[in-house]
């Protein structure tokens, strides 16, 4: 026996649909009513003057254009949902302008990621070490097929075009010099990517492992990722061996000992429990 049907207007046309069919408007209405009951603070925030002013600021910055597809946009959306990071709800760097279609797609993708990763035991590995100690080599040998890797040097080289030179030559020494010689202005963009990654991994468990490769320990991680399973690792390569490697690669060692001493000092100041590991 077929289901009873009802007559509805969908996209401006009268149509017969199953009796239990719901339009997006009806679904949104039910969702908003539920949210009003269960999270009044969240709902009331979007009626505040502070939010209205911030929203206008973002629309002006993005020229009321969807940052995803380039069409007209009028929705100001949190990159990391405010429900996941309430303290960051008025940070303009965590806001972007979207059109309705791109917003719907992003919301669906976030829901799938969050629910698929709900039972995933994602591990975060912060890999630190002296210059040329072998951090990237260590991660390459231990990463799995569904991991996220943040490597400051490689990301910077990709953004400033240095990596294009690397792809066009087989000179290992020249490649190493190119990768580690950075345009200082690119650093601001690398930091934006880094901070976005931190917000995302704080809110989601999408990957098996996350590898954060850096020379010096970032003290913010002790609080930002306090609720995550974080493993601090340091390559046990000695300072003399690192200097020797840098000389073989014809890299500048002028500030190398200062950088190494800064690494040691920060480890002591932050009182981190760091596991020493070998590259081989």
One Martini backbone bead per residue (centre of mass of N, CA, C, O) as a GRO file, in nm:
protein
  280
    1UNK     BB    1   0.094   0.037   0.025
    2UNK     BB    2   0.074   0.356  -0.031
    3UNK     BB    3   0.143   0.658   0.047
    4UNK     BB    4   0.030   0.933   0.139
    5UNK     BB    5  -0.053   1.253   0.008
    6UNK     BB    6   0.059   1.594  -0.059
    7UNK     BB    7   0.014   1.937  -0.119
    8UNK     BB    8   0.281   2.139  -0.260
    9UNK     BB    9   0.505   2.418  -0.263
   10UNK     BB   10   0.788   2.388  -0.491
   11UNK     BB   11   0.956   2.617  -0.645
   12UNK     BB   12   0.656   2.736  -0.741
   13UNK     BB   13   0.527   2.438  -0.733
   14UNK     BB   14   0.285   2.203  -0.760
   15UNK     BB   15   0.302   1.910  -0.541
   16UNK     BB   16   0.321   1.567  -0.493
   17UNK     BB   17   0.381   1.429  -0.168
   18UNK     BB   18   0.470   1.278   0.087
   19UNK     BB   19   0.340   1.313   0.404
   20UNK     BB   20   0.657   1.320   0.535
   21UNK     BB   21   0.742   1.560   0.386
   22UNK     BB   22   1.015   1.803   0.404
   23UNK     BB   23   1.120   2.105   0.404
   24UNK     BB   24   1.373   2.315   0.465
   25UNK     BB   25   1.202   2.516   0.628
   26UNK     BB   26   1.090   2.310   0.831
   27UNK     BB   27   1.362   2.207   0.933
   28UNK     BB   28   1.475   2.479   1.030
   29UNK     BB   29   1.249   2.543   1.228
   30UNK     BB   30   1.294   2.298   1.412
   31UNK     BB   31   1.592   2.356   1.474
   32UNK     BB   32   1.552   2.642   1.600
   33UNK     BB   33   1.362   2.554   1.826
   34UNK     BB   34   1.564   2.364   1.963
   35UNK     BB   35   1.788   2.578   2.009
   36UNK     BB   36   1.619   2.770   2.186
   37UNK     BB   37   1.586   2.563   2.419
   38UNK     BB   38   1.909   2.460   2.451
   39UNK     BB   39   2.060   2.755   2.329
   40UNK     BB   40   2.022   3.071   2.414
   41UNK     BB   41   2.302   3.204   2.396
   42UNK     BB   42   2.351   3.147   2.097
   43UNK     BB   43   2.101   3.292   1.981
   44UNK     BB   44   2.139   3.579   2.120
   45UNK     BB   45   2.411   3.661   1.993
   46UNK     BB   46   2.276   3.721   1.694
   47UNK     BB   47   2.136   3.998   1.842
   48UNK     BB   48   2.380   4.161   1.881
   49UNK     BB   49   2.576   4.434   1.833
   50UNK     BB   50   2.850   4.297   1.804
   51UNK     BB   51   2.765   4.111   1.570
   52UNK     BB   52   2.665   4.322   1.367
   53UNK     BB   53   2.936   4.472   1.341
   54UNK     BB   54   3.107   4.229   1.256
   55UNK     BB   55   2.948   4.152   1.007
   56UNK     BB   56   2.991   4.418   0.851
   57UNK     BB   57   3.299   4.400   0.845
   58UNK     BB   58   3.313   4.138   0.673
   59UNK     BB   59   3.149   4.231   0.428
   60UNK     BB   60   3.342   4.459   0.355
   61UNK     BB   61   3.600   4.292   0.323
   62UNK     BB   62   3.437   4.084   0.104
   63UNK     BB   63   3.230   4.243  -0.077
   64UNK     BB   64   2.980   4.053  -0.063
   65UNK     BB   65   3.156   3.782  -0.122
   66UNK     BB   66   3.202   3.470  -0.194
   67UNK     BB   67   3.492   3.285  -0.105
   68UNK     BB   68   3.422   3.022  -0.286
   69UNK     BB   69   3.259   3.131  -0.572
   70UNK     BB   70   3.208   3.470  -0.617
   71UNK     BB   71   2.942   3.532  -0.532
   72UNK     BB   72   2.694   3.653  -0.377
   73UNK     BB   73   2.706   3.749  -0.024
   74UNK     BB   74   2.517   3.727   0.322
   75UNK     BB   75   2.692   3.518   0.491
   76UNK     BB   76   2.828   3.495   0.816
   77UNK     BB   77   3.085   3.262   0.886
   78UNK     BB   78   3.225   3.018   1.075
   79UNK     BB   79   3.493   2.832   1.035
   80UNK     BB   80   3.478   2.781   1.335
   81UNK     BB   81   3.241   2.696   1.517
   82UNK     BB   82   3.099   2.849   1.791
   83UNK     BB   83   3.022   2.580   1.935
   84UNK     BB   84   3.338   2.495   1.946
   85UNK     BB   85   3.440   2.825   1.969
   86UNK     BB   86   3.327   3.069   2.165
   87UNK     BB   87   3.579   3.270   2.204
   88UNK     BB   88   3.584   3.314   1.862
   89UNK     BB   89   3.311   3.468   1.761
   90UNK     BB   90   3.465   3.779   1.704
   91UNK     BB   91   3.673   3.677   1.499
   92UNK     BB   92   3.747   3.778   1.181
   93UNK     BB   93   3.947   3.534   1.109
   94UNK     BB   94   3.676   3.334   1.168
   95UNK     BB   95   3.546   3.481   0.913
   96UNK     BB   96   3.300   3.446   0.638
   97UNK     BB   97   3.171   3.484   0.318
   98UNK     BB   98   2.851   3.351   0.206
   99UNK     BB   99   2.648   3.169   0.037
  100UNK     BB  100   2.390   2.958   0.066
  101UNK     BB  101   2.511   2.713  -0.078
  102UNK     BB  102   2.794   2.708   0.063
  103UNK     BB  103   2.682   2.692   0.347
  104UNK     BB  104   2.534   2.421   0.321
  105UNK     BB  105   2.785   2.253   0.241
  106UNK     BB  106   2.955   2.316   0.494
  107UNK     BB  107   2.757   2.212   0.707
  108UNK     BB  108   2.749   1.921   0.605
  109UNK     BB  109   3.053   1.861   0.622
  110UNK     BB  110   3.081   1.911   0.927
  111UNK     BB  111   2.884   1.693   1.021
  112UNK     BB  112   3.028   1.451   0.897
  113UNK     BB  113   3.304   1.487   1.032
  114UNK     BB  114   3.212   1.486   1.329
  115UNK     BB  115   3.057   1.205   1.319
  116UNK     BB  116   3.283   1.028   1.196
  117UNK     BB  117   3.501   1.134   1.435
  118UNK     BB  118   3.386   1.068   1.722
  119UNK     BB  119   3.560   0.773   1.754
  120UNK     BB  120   3.828   0.902   1.704
  121UNK     BB  121   4.182   0.860   1.798
  122UNK     BB  122   4.333   1.139   1.788
  123UNK     BB  123   4.674   1.225   1.729
  124UNK     BB  124   4.916   1.460   1.860
  125UNK     BB  125   5.225   1.567   1.705
  126UNK     BB  126   5.503   1.739   1.839
  127UNK     BB  127   5.779   1.832   1.633
  128UNK     BB  128   6.099   1.890   1.756
  129UNK     BB  129   6.410   2.076   1.666
  130UNK     BB  130   6.684   2.122   1.532
  131UNK     BB  131   6.844   2.220   1.279
  132UNK     BB  132   6.877   1.931   1.088
  133UNK     BB  133   6.753   1.679   1.269
  134UNK     BB  134   6.490   1.527   1.111
  135UNK     BB  135   6.177   1.582   1.123
  136UNK     BB  136   6.056   1.514   0.841
  137UNK     BB  137   6.172   1.228   0.825
  138UNK     BB  138   6.024   1.112   1.068
  139UNK     BB  139   5.734   1.160   0.969
  140UNK     BB  140   5.753   1.005   0.697
  141UNK     BB  141   5.805   0.722   0.861
  142UNK     BB  142   5.521   0.749   1.063
  143UNK     BB  143   5.302   0.797   0.885
  144UNK     BB  144   4.986   0.770   0.762
  145UNK     BB  145   4.711   0.761   0.532
  146UNK     BB  146   4.541   0.961   0.766
  147UNK     BB  147   4.706   1.248   0.772
  148UNK     BB  148   4.832   1.554   0.923
  149UNK     BB  149   5.071   1.803   0.792
  150UNK     BB  150   5.280   2.046   0.956
  151UNK     BB  151   5.526   2.244   0.765
  152UNK     BB  152   5.675   2.531   0.765
  153UNK     BB  153   5.889   2.515   0.537
  154UNK     BB  154   5.710   2.386   0.312
  155UNK     BB  155   5.483   2.595   0.316
  156UNK     BB  156   5.653   2.843   0.252
  157UNK     BB  157   5.768   2.733  -0.020
  158UNK     BB  158   5.490   2.718  -0.156
  159UNK     BB  159   5.405   3.027  -0.127
  160UNK     BB  160   5.692   3.158  -0.254
  161UNK     BB  161   5.795   2.933  -0.491
  162UNK     BB  162   6.039   2.749  -0.414
  163UNK     BB  163   5.923   2.465  -0.490
  164UNK     BB  164   5.950   2.502  -0.799
  165UNK     BB  165   6.259   2.475  -0.799
  166UNK     BB  166   6.276   2.192  -0.678
  167UNK     BB  167   6.113   2.048  -0.916
  168UNK     BB  168   6.356   2.153  -1.136
  169UNK     BB  169   6.566   1.990  -0.943
  170UNK     BB  170   6.839   1.754  -0.827
  171UNK     BB  171   6.968   1.948  -0.620
  172UNK     BB  172   6.992   1.898  -0.294
  173UNK     BB  173   7.141   2.147  -0.184
  174UNK     BB  174   6.971   2.362  -0.328
  175UNK     BB  175   6.701   2.273  -0.211
  176UNK     BB  176   6.764   2.328   0.088
  177UNK     BB  177   6.820   2.630   0.060
  178UNK     BB  178   6.545   2.707  -0.060
  179UNK     BB  179   6.351   2.603   0.166
  180UNK     BB  180   6.516   2.790   0.403
  181UNK     BB  181   6.450   3.046   0.215
  182UNK     BB  182   6.258   3.321   0.319
  183UNK     BB  183   5.981   3.516   0.295
  184UNK     BB  184   5.878   3.714   0.549
  185UNK     BB  185   5.584   3.790   0.440
  186UNK     BB  186   5.468   3.491   0.446
  187UNK     BB  187   5.434   3.433   0.751
  188UNK     BB  188   5.145   3.543   0.798
  189UNK     BB  189   5.007   3.317   0.627
  190UNK     BB  190   5.114   3.075   0.781
  191UNK     BB  191   4.982   3.155   1.054
  192UNK     BB  192   4.690   3.136   0.962
  193UNK     BB  193   4.697   2.837   0.893
  194UNK     BB  194   4.788   2.736   1.171
  195UNK     BB  195   4.546   2.852   1.337
  196UNK     BB  196   4.328   2.701   1.180
  197UNK     BB  197   4.424   2.419   1.244
  198UNK     BB  198   4.394   2.438   1.552
  199UNK     BB  199   4.087   2.487   1.551
  200UNK     BB  200   4.007   2.229   1.400
  201UNK     BB  201   4.147   2.010   1.590
  202UNK     BB  202   3.984   2.103   1.839
  203UNK     BB  203   3.687   2.027   1.697
  204UNK     BB  204   3.821   1.771   1.550
  205UNK     BB  205   3.832   1.403   1.434
  206UNK     BB  206   3.960   1.331   1.125
  207UNK     BB  207   4.231   1.198   1.207
  208UNK     BB  208   4.473   0.992   1.314
  209UNK     BB  209   4.702   1.215   1.261
  210UNK     BB  210   4.896   1.496   1.390
  211UNK     BB  211   5.163   1.699   1.247
  212UNK     BB  212   5.386   1.928   1.418
  213UNK     BB  213   5.639   2.112   1.262
  214UNK     BB  214   5.912   2.241   1.468
  215UNK     BB  215   6.159   2.394   1.634
  216UNK     BB  216   5.990   2.543   1.842
  217UNK     BB  217   5.799   2.560   2.101
  218UNK     BB  218   5.452   2.620   2.146
  219UNK     BB  219   5.296   2.754   2.419
  220UNK     BB  220   4.991   2.748   2.321
  221UNK     BB  221   4.947   2.432   2.313
  222UNK     BB  222   4.903   2.380   2.623
  223UNK     BB  223   4.602   2.512   2.591
  224UNK     BB  224   4.465   2.462   2.311
  225UNK     BB  225   4.533   2.122   2.352
  226UNK     BB  226   4.440   2.012   2.641
  227UNK     BB  227   4.196   1.808   2.528
  228UNK     BB  228   4.417   1.653   2.388
  229UNK     BB  229   4.624   1.411   2.237
  230UNK     BB  230   4.956   1.489   2.328
  231UNK     BB  231   5.281   1.458   2.159
  232UNK     BB  232   5.613   1.515   2.257
  233UNK     BB  233   5.881   1.560   2.021
  234UNK     BB  234   6.248   1.490   1.996
  235UNK     BB  235   6.526   1.507   1.838
  236UNK     BB  236   6.853   1.354   1.925
  237UNK     BB  237   7.023   1.543   1.777
  238UNK     BB  238   7.300   1.698   1.784
  239UNK     BB  239   7.448   1.995   1.748
  240UNK     BB  240   7.698   1.905   1.586
  241UNK     BB  241   7.543   1.744   1.371
  242UNK     BB  242   7.372   1.980   1.267
  243UNK     BB  243   7.608   2.159   1.177
  244UNK     BB  244   7.726   1.955   0.980
  245UNK     BB  245   7.477   1.941   0.796
  246UNK     BB  246   7.465   2.243   0.723
  247UNK     BB  247   7.740   2.249   0.583
  248UNK     BB  248   7.679   2.029   0.366
  249UNK     BB  249   7.423   2.224   0.267
  250UNK     BB  250   7.509   2.527   0.267
  251UNK     BB  251   7.409   2.657   0.533
  252UNK     BB  252   7.335   2.893   0.747
  253UNK     BB  253   7.504   2.927   1.091
  254UNK     BB  254   7.500   3.194   1.253
  255UNK     BB  255   7.217   3.123   1.442
  256UNK     BB  256   7.210   2.826   1.541
  257UNK     BB  257   7.292   2.830   1.846
  258UNK     BB  258   7.070   3.023   1.933
  259UNK     BB  259   6.832   2.845   1.851
  260UNK     BB  260   6.908   2.601   2.026
  261UNK     BB  261   6.898   2.755   2.298
  262UNK     BB  262   6.599   2.834   2.272
  263UNK     BB  263   6.489   2.552   2.279
  264UNK     BB  264   6.594   2.476   2.561
  265UNK     BB  265   6.461   2.707   2.717
  266UNK     BB  266   6.161   2.647   2.648
  267UNK     BB  267   6.152   2.364   2.768
  268UNK     BB  268   6.211   2.457   3.058
  269UNK     BB  269   5.983   2.674   3.093
  270UNK     BB  270   5.738   2.467   3.009
  271UNK     BB  271   5.768   2.185   3.123
  272UNK     BB  272   5.808   1.944   2.921
  273UNK     BB  273   5.709   1.623   2.804
  274UNK     BB  274   5.976   1.482   2.633
  275UNK     BB  275   6.038   1.271   2.363
  276UNK     BB  276   6.307   1.097   2.257
  277UNK     BB  277   6.409   1.062   1.912
  278UNK     BB  278   6.479   0.888   1.620
  279UNK     BB  279   6.525   0.882   1.270
  280UNK     BB  280   6.599   0.544   1.256
   0.00000   0.00000   0.00000
